[in-house]
Structure formats: C-alpha cells, structure tokens
C-alpha cells in the first residue's frame, strides 16, 4: 500500500481496530513469537505474509556502491520523502515487471536524466501491465530489450560507473511459458550509468517451510481455493504468499474468502464438540 497516503492507511487501520481486531506491530513470527506458541493460543491462523526480499542478480555487483534493490529503493522514497533519496544521473533498472516500472518512473521523477530499463526478453514477454509500460514511456524511460546484465563496473572509489550487458536471442517457450533466451557470445556492450537497481521479483519466505504439514509449490502456499485452508487444517493463507505475487485486490479477495473458510471450519468444530 505504499502508493496510498499514510493518513488513508491509518484511517483504514483504525477502522479495523474499531471492529475489535488486536493489531500488534513490530512482532515477527518465528523470532518474537514461535509458531508453537501461536498454535497453542489460537484456533485458526491466517498467513498473509507476502513475499521476501528482492531476488539476487547473481552478477559481479557485490560491495559496489550505488547498486540497490528495488524494495529498499522504493521504501526510501516512501519513508525519507522524495527530497532525501539519493539518485544517480544515469540509472539502470534491471527487470521487466511492474516493480521495475515503479522504480524507473520514480527515478525519472527524482531527477535522473537517463533511466534505462533492461529486460532480457522482448516487449511481448514483459510481465508489466500495458498501462504501466505506457506510463514509463511518457516519463521518458529508455527500454533496452533483449539484454542481460553481466557485471557492474566500479570507479576508483567503488561506485557504479557502468553496467556491462550482453544481447540475448529468444528461443521456444520455457517452463515459465515465455520465450526462452540465451546470451549471444561476443555481443557485450556497456551502458554508462552511476546507479543500478535490481527489480527481479521477490524471494519466497523460508520460514513457511517450518510450518508442519504445510504444502508448498515452488515456495507458494497451496490452499483450497474455496476456503483458503492449507494442508495443515489450522492454517489458512492468502495474498502474495499463495499466488506468488499479485495485486492488492487479489489479496483482499483471498482474505474475505479465508474469513468465511475460517468461520465455517470453527463452526463445524463447535458443532462436533456439541454433539460429542
Ligand atoms: C513495488 C511494488 C509495487 C506494487 N504496486 C501495486 C499497485 O500499484 N497495485 C496493486 O494492486 N498491487 C501492487 N503491488 C502488489 C501488492 O503490494 C501485493 O500484491 C499485496 O501487498 C499483497 O498483499 P499481502 O497481504 O499478501 O502481502 P503484503 O502486503 O506484502 O503484507 C505481508 C505482511 O506480512 C508481514 N510479514 C512477513 N513475514 C512475517 C513474519 N514472519 N512475522 C510477522 N509479519 C510478517 C510483512 O512485514 C508485511 O507487512 C506492488 C508490489 C510491489 C512490490
């Protein structure tokens, strides 16, 4: 909800509190409260934990300053305010999804003179929505299609001063149903940039593996689509941790479905107790 104004988010939070919901901030499950403790204290548990940090780039970029990940960059624009976010003059954003577009448009609006968006496949395979793509074009983002990053070039002070990329050629669809790609040997080229932001999707949360009997498919929680109940009947789940990354409207719909699922499961349990 980073695109909402803080006061609107707070108003919604108060509305939920007024329904009698006890909201505890700053508590990490698995660190401050164990799963066992949760299971002891609650009859049903809903997992709406989203996704983890930005995926790694797996290229030589370690310890080079002005290499950022998309989520940290966006967090700074939200928490520090636009006036206090460091931005390069020429910025490379790596990725082809809506998050990459958000970073690229924010970078332009923060004052970057040139923003490249580098994507290893073509426009047709890019997962960003059409209207987000149009928005980025209006904001003057330069798209570099069919190119993959190879390494970040540091200057003498350890700051990014270039990004070496290699051109790619596309082949038949791969397991993602999008066309596969492979680097074209000898096609390396260097973009002069002083900031690199990776926006490659997000990791799945590892702590989900600690929940007994929870079924995961590629890190996503498997649920009954009608009730949102997981393979462990005490747990229900929804949102990004189930669909691997969708939109707020999907997470809200999952939450509503799960609320009905939890109500039905607890009501059935109570009926069972009453009949025993
Ligand atoms: C950069 C970016 C831009 C986006 N823009 C849009 C947009 O314009 N429109 C749109 O509809 N969607 C957008 N989305 C997608 C949208 O944010 C998600 O689909 C939605 O927030 C998913 O909701 P969720 O409740 O599943 O997870 P989240 O909103 O991610 O919430 C998960 C919460 O669980 C907490 N959590 C995780 N692990 C633990 C733990 N162990 N203990 C306690 N708490 C934990 C997290 O801190 C977080 O607060 C965007 C996403 C990104 C990354």
Short mmCIF file of N, CA and C and ligand atoms in Angstrom, two decimals, residues 1-3 27-29 48-51 71 74 99 102 132 202 205 207 238-241 245-249 251, ligand 1:
data_model
loop_
_atom_site.label_atom_id
_atom_site.label_comp_id
_atom_site.label_asym_id
_atom_site.label_seq_id
_atom_site.Cartn_x
_atom_site.Cartn_y
_atom_site.Cartn_z
N UNK A 1 0.83 -1.21 0.00
CA UNK A 1 0.00 0.00 0.00
C UNK A 1 0.86 1.26 0.00
N UNK A 2 2.10 1.16 -0.56
CA UNK A 2 2.98 2.32 -0.46
C UNK A 2 2.51 3.48 -1.32
N UNK A 3 1.58 3.20 -2.27
CA UNK A 3 1.09 4.30 -3.12
C UNK A 3 -0.05 5.06 -2.45
N UNK A 27 6.15 -7.26 15.55
CA UNK A 27 6.29 -8.64 16.03
C UNK A 27 6.56 -9.54 14.83
N UNK A 28 7.68 -10.26 14.85
CA UNK A 28 7.98 -11.20 13.76
C UNK A 28 7.71 -12.62 14.24
N UNK A 29 6.84 -13.30 13.51
CA UNK A 29 6.53 -14.69 13.85
C UNK A 29 7.75 -15.54 13.47
N UNK A 48 -0.82 -14.21 5.91
CA UNK A 48 -0.88 -13.17 4.87
C UNK A 48 0.47 -12.48 4.84
N UNK A 49 1.52 -13.29 4.71
CA UNK A 49 2.88 -12.81 4.95
C UNK A 49 3.58 -12.27 3.71
N UNK A 50 2.91 -12.34 2.57
CA UNK A 50 3.51 -11.77 1.36
C UNK A 50 4.75 -12.52 0.91
N UNK A 51 5.70 -11.78 0.34
CA UNK A 51 6.93 -12.37 -0.20
C UNK A 51 8.13 -11.80 0.52
N UNK A 71 13.08 -2.94 -3.67
CA UNK A 71 12.23 -2.71 -2.50
C UNK A 71 12.84 -1.70 -1.54
N UNK A 74 12.43 1.76 -3.14
CA UNK A 74 11.05 2.26 -3.04
C UNK A 74 10.72 2.62 -1.59
N UNK A 99 7.16 -3.71 -10.80
CA UNK A 99 8.05 -3.11 -9.81
C UNK A 99 9.19 -2.37 -10.51
N UNK A 102 7.86 0.83 -11.62
CA UNK A 102 7.72 1.77 -10.49
C UNK A 102 9.06 2.43 -10.18
N UNK A 132 1.18 0.45 -17.41
CA UNK A 132 2.41 0.80 -16.68
C UNK A 132 3.53 1.09 -17.69
N UNK A 202 10.50 -11.19 -6.18
CA UNK A 202 10.84 -11.36 -4.77
C UNK A 202 11.00 -12.83 -4.40
N UNK A 205 9.23 -16.74 1.19
CA UNK A 205 9.67 -16.70 2.59
C UNK A 205 10.04 -18.09 3.10
N UNK A 207 10.57 -19.17 6.15
CA UNK A 207 10.02 -19.69 7.41
C UNK A 207 8.76 -20.53 7.20
N UNK A 238 -3.48 -16.47 2.22
CA UNK A 238 -3.95 -15.70 1.07
C UNK A 238 -2.96 -14.62 0.68
N UNK A 239 -3.18 -14.03 -0.47
CA UNK A 239 -2.31 -12.94 -0.94
C UNK A 239 -1.09 -13.46 -1.67
N UNK A 240 -0.04 -12.65 -1.64
CA UNK A 240 1.16 -12.96 -2.43
C UNK A 240 1.81 -14.29 -2.05
N UNK A 241 1.70 -14.71 -0.77
CA UNK A 241 2.36 -15.97 -0.39
C UNK A 241 1.64 -17.16 -1.02
N UNK A 245 2.64 -13.44 -6.03
CA UNK A 245 2.79 -12.02 -6.33
C UNK A 245 1.68 -11.56 -7.25
N UNK A 246 0.67 -10.92 -6.67
CA UNK A 246 -0.46 -10.43 -7.47
C UNK A 246 -0.68 -8.97 -7.16
N UNK A 247 -1.95 -8.62 -6.98
CA UNK A 247 -2.29 -7.24 -6.66
C UNK A 247 -3.06 -7.19 -5.35
N UNK A 248 -3.23 -5.98 -4.85
CA UNK A 248 -3.94 -5.80 -3.58
C UNK A 248 -5.34 -6.41 -3.66
N UNK A 249 -6.00 -6.20 -4.80
CA UNK A 249 -7.37 -6.69 -4.94
C UNK A 249 -7.43 -8.22 -4.78
N UNK A 251 -5.30 -10.03 -2.94
CA UNK A 251 -5.04 -10.33 -1.52
C UNK A 251 -6.31 -10.07 -0.70
C1 LIG B 1 6.97 -2.20 -5.72
C2 LIG B 1 5.60 -2.78 -5.72
C3 LIG B 1 4.55 -2.06 -6.27
C4 LIG B 1 3.26 -2.57 -6.27
N1 LIG B 1 2.25 -1.82 -6.81
C5 LIG B 1 0.99 -2.28 -6.76
C6 LIG B 1 -0.09 -1.50 -7.25
O1 LIG B 1 0.09 -0.39 -7.75
N2 LIG B 1 -1.35 -2.01 -7.16
C7 LIG B 1 -1.60 -3.23 -6.61
O2 LIG B 1 -2.76 -3.63 -6.53
N3 LIG B 1 -0.59 -4.00 -6.15
C8 LIG B 1 0.69 -3.56 -6.20
N4 LIG B 1 1.72 -4.34 -5.72
C9 LIG B 1 1.42 -5.69 -5.20
C10 LIG B 1 0.83 -5.62 -3.79
O3 LIG B 1 1.67 -4.82 -2.97
C11 LIG B 1 0.72 -7.03 -3.22
O4 LIG B 1 0.04 -7.87 -4.12
C12 LIG B 1 -0.04 -7.02 -1.90
O5 LIG B 1 0.54 -6.12 -0.98
C13 LIG B 1 -0.05 -8.43 -1.30
O6 LIG B 1 -0.64 -8.38 -0.03
P1 LIG B 1 -0.25 -9.46 1.07
O7 LIG B 1 -1.12 -9.15 2.24
O8 LIG B 1 -0.27 -10.82 0.50
O9 LIG B 1 1.29 -9.18 1.44
P2 LIG B 1 2.00 -7.85 1.93
O10 LIG B 1 1.23 -6.63 1.60
O11 LIG B 1 3.40 -7.96 1.44
O12 LIG B 1 1.98 -7.99 3.51
C14 LIG B 1 2.69 -9.00 4.18
C15 LIG B 1 2.98 -8.53 5.59
O13 LIG B 1 3.40 -9.65 6.38
C16 LIG B 1 4.50 -9.25 7.16
N5 LIG B 1 5.30 -10.44 7.50
C17 LIG B 1 6.03 -11.24 6.69
N6 LIG B 1 6.61 -12.22 7.39
C18 LIG B 1 6.25 -12.05 8.68
C19 LIG B 1 6.55 -12.73 9.89
N7 LIG B 1 7.33 -13.81 9.93
N8 LIG B 1 6.00 -12.26 11.04
C20 LIG B 1 5.19 -11.18 11.04
N9 LIG B 1 4.87 -10.48 9.92
C21 LIG B 1 5.40 -10.92 8.76
C22 LIG B 1 5.25 -8.27 6.26
O14 LIG B 1 6.11 -7.46 7.04
C23 LIG B 1 4.10 -7.50 5.64
O15 LIG B 1 3.72 -6.43 6.46
C24 LIG B 1 3.02 -3.85 -5.71
C25 LIG B 1 4.08 -4.60 -5.16
C26 LIG B 1 5.35 -4.06 -5.16
C27 LIG B 1 6.49 -4.87 -4.56
#
